[in-house]
Amino acid sequence: MDCAVKIDNLSKLYGKKEALSNIDLKVEKGEMFGIIGPDGAGKSTLYKIMATLLLPDSGKASIFGLDTVRDYRKLREKIGYMPERFSLYQDLTVAENLNFFASLFGVKIKDSYDLIAPVFSQLEKFPNRKAGALSGGMKQKLALSCALIHRPAILLLDEPTTGVDAISRNEFWEMLSKLRERDITILVSTSYMDEANRCERIAMINKGRILEVGTPQNLVSRIGENLFNAVGENMFRLLSELRVMPEIEDCYTFGSTLHIVAKKGFNPARAKLELEEKGLKGISIYPAKGDIEDLFIKLTRNEEM
Ligand code: ADP
Ligand code: MG
């Protein structure tokens, strides 16, 4: 399989703060790949390095075999980068922004029109509106159109849906699926767990480290292997009792139930008896289906320890 992105042992420090720590990552050509992690995880730092805008302290990153440091000029033609937060010129109109990006890359809008049409069509109704006056969802569509204007082979999208309403978020992901069908490799970061399921593979990142890589389904089924639901009359007491049981690794509130991450040898029937002996009532403990959220809780907790 062809590698689109290859990152080897990459680290980046800001002063003494290590924003990225020994990152290894491979993304295949044509993949829709998600970088999932909370605020401060290191997502934007990784994007800036891939977009050739920031130098790593050690290790290397290459895209389509081009090194982000050595070959940055050639590489910039191949990547469409959408930084986090709105990056366009707020005082320029929709049309002016698009023209600006086209001239920056020395291309004509009409030559890329087939590619941007599904994204741009909704903006065509108001070419003279200032970018700053657009809604959040429309701003993102304009930014994506601008990132596509030079027909990049890979899109680097850093939290494109943050602060965008739910309907526009959904539309945005549908547009990405269409672009994916046109063989564009897409690397998209998000801190919304539900969006992880939209990706073919994801990397979970926290505190500058990649914690897991795989399909969302694989990662979720792996966590589901030792996961249980627990309910009882007094949920708060139940939570505190479960947390101190030696066969339980972690326990946390999950919707209207508790989720137990069990160690080997955990016996739900025995745990129920123990809890009843302590006076807890209405206890029920049964296997739970894992969720991407469970994975995330596990990974972030492990890091704290
Ligand atoms: P994310 O995009 O996942 O929120 P960032 O890459 O922006 O993460 O940040 C990773 C870490 O590096 C955070 O702890 C952040 O505070 C720190 N950081 C980011 N940019 C700078 C900077 N320019 N100077 C110092 N620290 C920074
Ligand atoms: Mg960021």
mmCIF file of C-alpha atoms and ligand atoms in Angstrom:
data_model
loop_
_atom_site.group_PDB
_atom_site.id
_atom_site.type_symbol
_atom_site.label_atom_id
_atom_site.label_comp_id
_atom_site.label_asym_id
_atom_site.label_seq_id
_atom_site.Cartn_x
_atom_site.Cartn_y
_atom_site.Cartn_z
ATOM 1 C CA MET A 1 0.000 0.000 0.000
ATOM 2 C CA ASP A 2 1.126 3.510 -0.758
ATOM 3 C CA CYS A 3 1.951 5.721 2.134
ATOM 4 C CA ALA A 4 0.556 9.262 2.065
ATOM 5 C CA VAL A 5 1.910 10.378 5.424
ATOM 6 C CA LYS A 6 4.833 8.891 7.280
ATOM 7 C CA ILE A 7 5.905 10.266 10.616
ATOM 8 C CA ASP A 8 8.930 8.863 12.420
ATOM 9 C CA ASN A 9 9.832 9.512 16.016
ATOM 10 C CA LEU A 10 8.728 13.124 15.797
ATOM 11 C CA SER A 11 9.070 15.432 18.790
ATOM 12 C CA LYS A 12 8.406 19.121 19.291
ATOM 13 C CA LEU A 13 9.103 21.293 22.296
ATOM 14 C CA TYR A 14 7.884 24.790 23.104
ATOM 15 C CA GLY A 15 10.541 25.897 25.565
ATOM 16 C CA LYS A 16 10.520 23.055 28.068
ATOM 17 C CA LYS A 17 6.989 21.942 27.234
ATOM 18 C CA GLU A 18 6.921 18.833 25.095
ATOM 19 C CA ALA A 19 3.972 19.299 22.725
ATOM 20 C CA LEU A 20 4.738 16.162 20.708
ATOM 21 C CA SER A 21 6.625 13.209 22.028
ATOM 22 C CA ASN A 22 8.068 10.502 19.752
ATOM 23 C CA ILE A 23 5.153 10.382 17.347
ATOM 24 C CA ASP A 24 5.053 7.531 14.819
ATOM 25 C CA LEU A 25 2.232 7.451 12.318
ATOM 26 C CA LYS A 26 1.413 6.131 8.869
ATOM 27 C CA VAL A 27 -1.557 7.151 6.791
ATOM 28 C CA GLU A 28 -2.319 5.302 3.564
ATOM 29 C CA LYS A 29 -3.113 7.020 0.307
ATOM 30 C CA GLY A 30 -6.808 7.752 -0.064
ATOM 31 C CA GLU A 31 -7.642 7.210 3.598
ATOM 32 C CA MET A 32 -10.014 9.286 5.661
ATOM 33 C CA PHE A 33 -7.947 9.430 8.811
ATOM 34 C CA GLY A 34 -8.938 11.073 12.102
ATOM 35 C CA ILE A 35 -6.664 12.628 14.692
ATOM 36 C CA ILE A 36 -8.778 12.511 17.815
ATOM 37 C CA GLY A 37 -7.802 14.222 21.023
ATOM 38 C CA PRO A 38 -8.788 16.824 23.614
ATOM 39 C CA ASP A 39 -7.574 20.423 23.788
ATOM 40 C CA GLY A 40 -3.851 20.641 24.276
ATOM 41 C CA ALA A 41 -3.235 17.112 22.935
ATOM 42 C CA GLY A 42 -0.816 18.351 20.275
ATOM 43 C CA LYS A 43 -3.069 18.128 17.210
ATOM 44 C CA SER A 44 -2.384 21.603 15.849
ATOM 45 C CA THR A 45 1.337 21.262 16.447
ATOM 46 C CA LEU A 46 1.318 18.068 14.391
ATOM 47 C CA TYR A 47 -0.680 19.786 11.633
ATOM 48 C CA LYS A 48 1.656 22.765 11.500
ATOM 49 C CA ILE A 49 4.628 20.447 11.088
ATOM 50 C CA MET A 50 2.880 18.486 8.334
ATOM 51 C CA ALA A 51 1.885 21.746 6.651
ATOM 52 C CA THR A 52 5.599 22.743 6.621
ATOM 53 C CA LEU A 53 4.940 25.766 8.840
ATOM 54 C CA LEU A 54 6.758 24.544 11.936
ATOM 55 C CA LEU A 55 10.047 22.677 12.316
ATOM 56 C CA PRO A 56 10.231 19.534 14.428
ATOM 57 C CA ASP A 57 12.953 19.305 17.083
ATOM 58 C CA SER A 58 13.695 15.706 16.246
ATOM 59 C CA GLY A 59 12.368 12.977 14.007
ATOM 60 C CA LYS A 60 10.815 13.562 10.625
ATOM 61 C CA ALA A 61 7.584 13.766 8.717
ATOM 62 C CA SER A 62 7.080 13.150 5.034
ATOM 63 C CA ILE A 63 4.055 13.356 2.789
ATOM 64 C CA PHE A 64 4.058 11.417 -0.494
ATOM 65 C CA GLY A 65 7.753 10.860 0.127
ATOM 66 C CA LEU A 66 8.502 14.586 0.393
ATOM 67 C CA ASP A 67 10.174 15.728 3.591
ATOM 68 C CA THR A 68 8.339 18.532 5.406
ATOM 69 C CA VAL A 69 11.597 20.360 6.089
ATOM 70 C CA ARG A 70 13.781 19.664 3.072
ATOM 71 C CA ASP A 71 11.110 19.542 0.358
ATOM 72 C CA TYR A 72 8.695 22.093 1.769
ATOM 73 C CA ARG A 73 8.290 24.028 -1.480
ATOM 74 C CA LYS A 74 7.245 21.020 -3.540
ATOM 75 C CA LEU A 75 5.132 19.746 -0.712
ATOM 76 C CA ARG A 76 3.079 22.916 -0.377
ATOM 77 C CA GLU A 77 1.617 22.292 -3.836
ATOM 78 C CA LYS A 78 0.390 18.894 -2.760
ATOM 79 C CA ILE A 79 -1.291 19.817 0.495
ATOM 80 C CA GLY A 80 -4.463 21.728 1.221
ATOM 81 C CA TYR A 81 -4.220 22.979 4.791
ATOM 82 C CA MET A 82 -7.110 24.339 6.764
ATOM 83 C CA PRO A 83 -5.795 25.696 10.074
ATOM 84 C CA GLU A 84 -7.885 25.578 13.237
ATOM 85 C CA ARG A 85 -10.114 28.631 13.604
ATOM 86 C CA PHE A 86 -11.053 30.805 10.699
ATOM 87 C CA SER A 87 -8.031 31.599 8.601
ATOM 88 C CA LEU A 88 -9.442 33.619 5.729
ATOM 89 C CA TYR A 89 -9.474 37.372 5.240
ATOM 90 C CA GLN A 90 -12.571 38.583 7.040
ATOM 91 C CA ASP A 91 -12.597 41.896 5.162
ATOM 92 C CA LEU A 92 -12.402 40.273 1.758
ATOM 93 C CA THR A 93 -15.532 39.007 0.055
ATOM 94 C CA VAL A 94 -16.238 35.369 -0.725
ATOM 95 C CA ALA A 95 -15.075 35.808 -4.334
ATOM 96 C CA GLU A 96 -12.004 37.824 -3.338
ATOM 97 C CA ASN A 97 -10.875 35.162 -0.873
ATOM 98 C CA LEU A 98 -11.164 32.440 -3.475
ATOM 99 C CA ASN A 99 -9.354 34.559 -6.071
ATOM 100 C CA PHE A 100 -6.628 35.339 -3.586
ATOM 101 C CA PHE A 101 -5.908 31.669 -2.913
ATOM 102 C CA ALA A 102 -6.039 30.857 -6.630
ATOM 103 C CA SER A 103 -3.453 33.552 -7.407
ATOM 104 C CA LEU A 104 -1.287 32.418 -4.498
ATOM 105 C CA PHE A 105 -0.959 29.025 -6.156
ATOM 106 C CA GLY A 106 -0.965 30.389 -9.706
ATOM 107 C CA VAL A 107 -4.106 28.492 -10.706
ATOM 108 C CA LYS A 108 -7.432 29.434 -12.286
ATOM 109 C CA ILE A 109 -10.669 28.900 -10.394
ATOM 110 C CA LYS A 110 -12.338 27.353 -13.438
ATOM 111 C CA ASP A 111 -9.694 24.609 -13.549
ATOM 112 C CA SER A 112 -10.644 23.426 -10.078
ATOM 113 C CA TYR A 113 -14.287 24.229 -10.257
ATOM 114 C CA ASP A 114 -15.412 20.619 -10.657
ATOM 115 C CA LEU A 115 -13.647 19.800 -7.401
ATOM 116 C CA ILE A 116 -14.905 22.685 -5.289
ATOM 117 C CA ALA A 117 -18.428 22.850 -6.752
ATOM 118 C CA PRO A 118 -20.106 20.592 -4.155
ATOM 119 C CA VAL A 119 -18.591 22.733 -1.394
ATOM 120 C CA PHE A 120 -18.751 26.122 -3.031
ATOM 121 C CA SER A 121 -22.190 25.957 -4.668
ATOM 122 C CA GLN A 122 -23.964 27.260 -1.562
ATOM 123 C CA LEU A 123 -21.650 30.261 -1.385
ATOM 124 C CA GLU A 124 -22.156 31.329 -4.963
ATOM 125 C CA LYS A 125 -25.392 33.050 -4.081
ATOM 126 C CA PHE A 126 -23.483 35.786 -2.263
ATOM 127 C CA PRO A 127 -20.073 36.281 -3.866
ATOM 128 C CA ASN A 128 -19.886 39.845 -2.555
ATOM 129 C CA ARG A 129 -20.498 39.092 1.078
ATOM 130 C CA LYS A 130 -17.550 39.733 3.379
ATOM 131 C CA ALA A 131 -16.133 36.481 4.728
ATOM 132 C CA GLY A 132 -16.397 37.882 8.250
ATOM 133 C CA ALA A 133 -20.172 38.171 7.849
ATOM 134 C CA LEU A 134 -20.718 34.502 7.010
ATOM 135 C CA SER A 135 -22.167 31.954 9.427
ATOM 136 C CA GLY A 136 -19.798 29.445 11.027
ATOM 137 C CA GLY A 137 -20.796 26.666 8.649
ATOM 138 C CA MET A 138 -20.449 28.899 5.566
ATOM 139 C CA LYS A 139 -17.049 30.129 6.701
ATOM 140 C CA GLN A 140 -15.847 26.545 6.881
ATOM 141 C CA LYS A 141 -17.166 25.844 3.386
ATOM 142 C CA LEU A 142 -15.309 28.846 2.056
ATOM 143 C CA ALA A 143 -12.135 27.826 3.873
ATOM 144 C CA LEU A 144 -12.430 24.312 2.442
ATOM 145 C CA SER A 145 -12.980 25.719 -1.070
ATOM 146 C CA CYS A 146 -9.837 27.807 -0.689
ATOM 147 C CA ALA A 147 -7.872 24.812 0.591
ATOM 148 C CA LEU A 148 -8.948 22.843 -2.502
ATOM 149 C CA ILE A 149 -8.283 25.494 -5.129
ATOM 150 C CA HIS A 150 -4.928 24.071 -6.254
ATOM 151 C CA ARG A 151 -6.221 20.477 -6.383
ATOM 152 C CA PRO A 152 -4.154 19.119 -3.493
ATOM 153 C CA ALA A 153 -3.612 15.374 -3.165
ATOM 154 C CA ILE A 154 -4.076 15.564 0.599
ATOM 155 C CA LEU A 155 -6.235 17.722 2.834
ATOM 156 C CA LEU A 156 -4.948 18.596 6.295
ATOM 157 C CA LEU A 157 -7.999 19.799 8.190
ATOM 158 C CA ASP A 158 -7.407 20.949 11.753
ATOM 159 C CA GLU A 159 -10.665 20.893 13.722
ATOM 160 C CA PRO A 160 -12.776 22.038 10.778
ATOM 161 C CA THR A 161 -16.038 21.498 12.639
ATOM 162 C CA THR A 162 -15.236 23.106 15.974
ATOM 163 C CA GLY A 163 -17.823 25.755 16.808
ATOM 164 C CA VAL A 164 -19.975 24.833 13.818
ATOM 165 C CA ASP A 165 -23.665 23.955 14.348
ATOM 166 C CA ALA A 166 -24.761 20.312 14.177
ATOM 167 C CA ILE A 167 -26.416 20.520 10.755
ATOM 168 C CA SER A 168 -23.415 22.194 9.158
ATOM 169 C CA ARG A 169 -21.109 19.687 10.849
ATOM 170 C CA ASN A 170 -23.051 16.896 9.223
ATOM 171 C CA GLU A 171 -22.958 18.619 5.824
ATOM 172 C CA PHE A 172 -19.260 19.161 6.198
ATOM 173 C CA TRP A 173 -18.616 15.472 6.804
ATOM 174 C CA GLU A 174 -20.727 14.570 3.783
ATOM 175 C CA MET A 175 -18.604 16.853 1.647
ATOM 176 C CA LEU A 176 -15.487 15.163 2.971
ATOM 177 C CA SER A 177 -16.894 11.775 1.971
ATOM 178 C CA LYS A 178 -17.389 13.081 -1.570
ATOM 179 C CA LEU A 179 -13.806 14.346 -1.683
ATOM 180 C CA ARG A 180 -12.611 11.032 -0.336
ATOM 181 C CA GLU A 181 -14.290 9.350 -3.322
ATOM 182 C CA ARG A 182 -12.096 11.462 -5.557
ATOM 183 C CA ASP A 183 -9.006 9.846 -4.061
ATOM 184 C CA ILE A 184 -8.000 12.774 -1.933
ATOM 185 C CA THR A 185 -6.338 11.652 1.288
ATOM 186 C CA ILE A 186 -7.961 13.415 4.218
ATOM 187 C CA LEU A 187 -6.466 13.957 7.645
ATOM 188 C CA VAL A 188 -9.019 15.551 9.898
ATOM 189 C CA SER A 189 -8.678 16.368 13.565
ATOM 190 C CA THR A 190 -11.490 16.752 16.025
ATOM 191 C CA SER A 191 -12.209 16.831 19.697
ATOM 192 C CA TYR A 192 -15.764 15.577 19.092
ATOM 193 C CA MET A 193 -15.801 11.882 19.873
ATOM 194 C CA ASP A 194 -18.850 11.201 17.703
ATOM 195 C CA GLU A 195 -16.908 12.313 14.645
ATOM 196 C CA ALA A 196 -14.335 9.559 15.151
ATOM 197 C CA ASN A 197 -16.834 7.092 13.692
ATOM 198 C CA ARG A 198 -16.833 8.989 10.421
ATOM 199 C CA CYS A 199 -13.193 8.075 9.815
ATOM 200 C CA GLU A 200 -11.791 4.878 8.348
ATOM 201 C CA ARG A 201 -8.990 4.838 10.896
ATOM 202 C CA ILE A 202 -8.203 7.063 13.820
ATOM 203 C CA ALA A 203 -5.261 7.913 16.009
ATOM 204 C CA MET A 204 -6.116 8.814 19.578
ATOM 205 C CA ILE A 205 -3.738 11.454 20.826
ATOM 206 C CA ASN A 206 -3.285 12.991 24.242
ATOM 207 C CA LYS A 207 -0.512 14.954 25.912
ATOM 208 C CA GLY A 208 1.658 14.788 22.832
ATOM 209 C CA ARG A 209 1.530 11.009 22.525
ATOM 210 C CA ILE A 210 -0.326 8.702 20.202
ATOM 211 C CA LEU A 211 -2.121 6.206 22.377
ATOM 212 C CA GLU A 212 -3.941 3.959 19.921
ATOM 213 C CA VAL A 213 -4.358 3.648 16.168
ATOM 214 C CA GLY A 214 -6.994 1.571 14.406
ATOM 215 C CA THR A 215 -10.461 1.518 12.949
ATOM 216 C CA PRO A 216 -13.024 3.012 15.338
ATOM 217 C CA GLN A 217 -14.805 -0.377 15.389
ATOM 218 C CA ASN A 218 -11.658 -2.262 16.381
ATOM 219 C CA LEU A 219 -10.728 0.139 19.102
ATOM 220 C CA VAL A 220 -14.250 0.116 20.504
ATOM 221 C CA SER A 221 -14.593 -3.668 20.447
ATOM 222 C CA ARG A 222 -11.244 -3.989 22.193
ATOM 223 C CA ILE A 223 -12.434 -1.802 25.044
ATOM 224 C CA GLY A 224 -15.815 -3.602 25.163
ATOM 225 C CA GLU A 225 -14.159 -6.876 26.156
ATOM 226 C CA ASN A 226 -13.947 -6.006 29.828
ATOM 227 C CA LEU A 227 -16.648 -3.417 30.192
ATOM 228 C CA PHE A 228 -19.762 -3.654 32.409
ATOM 229 C CA ASN A 229 -22.778 -1.519 33.211
ATOM 230 C CA ALA A 230 -23.757 -1.012 36.828
ATOM 231 C CA VAL A 231 -26.920 0.509 38.235
ATOM 232 C CA GLY A 232 -28.310 0.772 41.748
ATOM 233 C CA GLU A 233 -30.618 2.872 43.915
ATOM 234 C CA ASN A 234 -27.842 5.080 45.172
ATOM 235 C CA MET A 235 -25.644 5.699 42.174
ATOM 236 C CA PHE A 236 -23.222 7.947 43.980
ATOM 237 C CA ARG A 237 -22.473 5.402 46.707
ATOM 238 C CA LEU A 238 -22.300 2.665 44.120
ATOM 239 C CA LEU A 239 -19.679 4.630 42.225
ATOM 240 C CA SER A 240 -17.518 5.180 45.296
ATOM 241 C CA GLU A 241 -17.754 1.524 46.362
ATOM 242 C CA LEU A 242 -16.942 0.205 42.885
ATOM 243 C CA ARG A 243 -13.975 2.513 42.543
ATOM 244 C CA VAL A 244 -12.218 0.932 45.517
ATOM 245 C CA MET A 245 -12.818 -2.699 44.514
ATOM 246 C CA PRO A 246 -9.489 -4.360 43.707
ATOM 247 C CA GLU A 247 -10.814 -6.206 40.609
ATOM 248 C CA ILE A 248 -11.976 -2.948 39.083
ATOM 249 C CA GLU A 249 -9.613 -0.787 37.121
ATOM 250 C CA ASP A 250 -11.891 2.186 36.635
ATOM 251 C CA CYS A 251 -15.503 3.203 37.103
ATOM 252 C CA TYR A 252 -17.244 6.316 35.832
ATOM 253 C CA THR A 253 -20.667 7.743 35.127
ATOM 254 C CA PHE A 254 -21.864 6.911 31.653
ATOM 255 C CA GLY A 255 -25.251 8.352 30.690
ATOM 256 C CA SER A 256 -27.734 7.040 33.258
ATOM 257 C CA THR A 257 -25.535 4.095 34.280
ATOM 258 C CA LEU A 258 -21.999 3.513 35.476
ATOM 259 C CA HIS A 259 -19.371 1.876 33.352
ATOM 260 C CA ILE A 260 -16.958 -0.528 35.004
ATOM 261 C CA VAL A 261 -13.617 -1.296 33.402
ATOM 262 C CA ALA A 262 -12.887 -4.691 34.920
ATOM 263 C CA LYS A 263 -9.584 -6.418 35.520
ATOM 264 C CA LYS A 264 -9.157 -10.128 34.773
ATOM 265 C CA GLY A 265 -11.030 -12.239 37.281
ATOM 266 C CA PHE A 266 -13.824 -9.750 37.904
ATOM 267 C CA ASN A 267 -17.025 -11.604 38.747
ATOM 268 C CA PRO A 268 -20.175 -9.463 38.450
ATOM 269 C CA ALA A 269 -22.314 -11.789 40.608
ATOM 270 C CA ARG A 270 -19.759 -11.759 43.412
ATOM 271 C CA ALA A 271 -19.387 -8.005 43.173
ATOM 272 C CA LYS A 272 -23.162 -7.615 43.474
ATOM 273 C CA LEU A 273 -23.196 -9.760 46.634
ATOM 274 C CA GLU A 274 -20.377 -7.764 48.167
ATOM 275 C CA LEU A 275 -22.201 -4.525 47.485
ATOM 276 C CA GLU A 276 -25.444 -5.875 48.968
ATOM 277 C CA GLU A 277 -23.579 -6.891 52.118
ATOM 278 C CA LYS A 278 -22.561 -3.261 52.420
ATOM 279 C CA GLY A 279 -26.237 -2.289 52.311
ATOM 280 C CA LEU A 280 -26.557 -1.149 48.699
ATOM 281 C CA LYS A 281 -29.885 -1.881 47.023
ATOM 282 C CA GLY A 282 -31.224 -2.500 43.527
ATOM 283 C CA ILE A 283 -27.835 -3.503 42.184
ATOM 284 C CA SER A 284 -27.500 -4.814 38.661
ATOM 285 C CA ILE A 285 -24.209 -5.435 36.864
ATOM 286 C CA TYR A 286 -24.196 -6.639 33.261
ATOM 287 C CA PRO A 287 -21.890 -6.532 30.211
ATOM 288 C CA ALA A 288 -21.741 -3.206 28.398
ATOM 289 C CA LYS A 289 -21.200 -2.408 24.786
ATOM 290 C CA GLY A 290 -18.135 -0.242 24.354
ATOM 291 C CA ASP A 291 -18.340 3.232 22.934
ATOM 292 C CA ILE A 292 -15.736 5.534 21.487
ATOM 293 C CA GLU A 293 -16.213 7.642 24.592
ATOM 294 C CA ASP A 294 -15.109 4.748 26.826
ATOM 295 C CA LEU A 295 -11.960 4.443 24.826
ATOM 296 C CA PHE A 296 -11.243 8.068 25.265
ATOM 297 C CA ILE A 297 -11.861 8.003 29.006
ATOM 298 C CA LYS A 298 -9.540 5.033 29.336
ATOM 299 C CA LEU A 299 -6.786 6.620 27.326
ATOM 300 C CA THR A 300 -6.876 9.961 29.054
ATOM 301 C CA ARG A 301 -7.005 8.297 32.504
ATOM 302 C CA ASN A 302 -4.025 6.087 31.727
ATOM 303 C CA GLU A 303 -2.060 9.147 30.868
ATOM 304 C CA GLU A 304 -2.851 10.772 34.196
ATOM 305 C CA MET A 305 -1.443 7.876 36.151
HETATM 306 P P1 ADP B 1 -4.304 20.898 20.308
HETATM 307 O O1 ADP B 1 -4.358 21.446 18.926
HETATM 308 O O2 ADP B 1 -4.538 19.419 20.377
HETATM 309 O O3 ADP B 1 -5.207 21.635 21.232
HETATM 310 P P2 ADP B 1 -1.661 22.146 20.443
HETATM 311 O O4 ADP B 1 -0.774 21.506 19.443
HETATM 312 O O5 ADP B 1 -2.245 23.462 20.090
HETATM 313 O O6 ADP B 1 -2.806 21.099 20.874
HETATM 314 O O7 ADP B 1 -0.876 22.306 21.802
HETATM 315 C C1 ADP B 1 -0.131 21.276 22.414
HETATM 316 C C2 ADP B 1 0.520 21.806 23.664
HETATM 317 O O8 ADP B 1 1.507 22.770 23.344
HETATM 318 C C3 ADP B 1 -0.437 22.509 24.620
HETATM 319 O O9 ADP B 1 -0.049 22.215 25.925
HETATM 320 C C4 ADP B 1 -0.249 23.965 24.300
HETATM 321 O O10 ADP B 1 -0.518 24.761 25.419
HETATM 322 C C5 ADP B 1 1.226 24.017 23.929
HETATM 323 N N1 ADP B 1 1.491 25.056 22.927
HETATM 324 C C6 ADP B 1 0.933 25.159 21.702
HETATM 325 N N2 ADP B 1 1.440 26.187 21.009
HETATM 326 C C7 ADP B 1 2.363 26.772 21.809
HETATM 327 C C8 ADP B 1 3.241 27.882 21.673
HETATM 328 N N3 ADP B 1 3.288 28.594 20.549
HETATM 329 N N4 ADP B 1 4.057 28.173 22.717
HETATM 330 C C9 ADP B 1 4.030 27.440 23.844
HETATM 331 N N5 ADP B 1 3.231 26.381 24.043
HETATM 332 C C10 ADP B 1 2.390 26.039 23.048
HETATM 333 MG MG MG B 2 -5.603 22.735 18.045
#
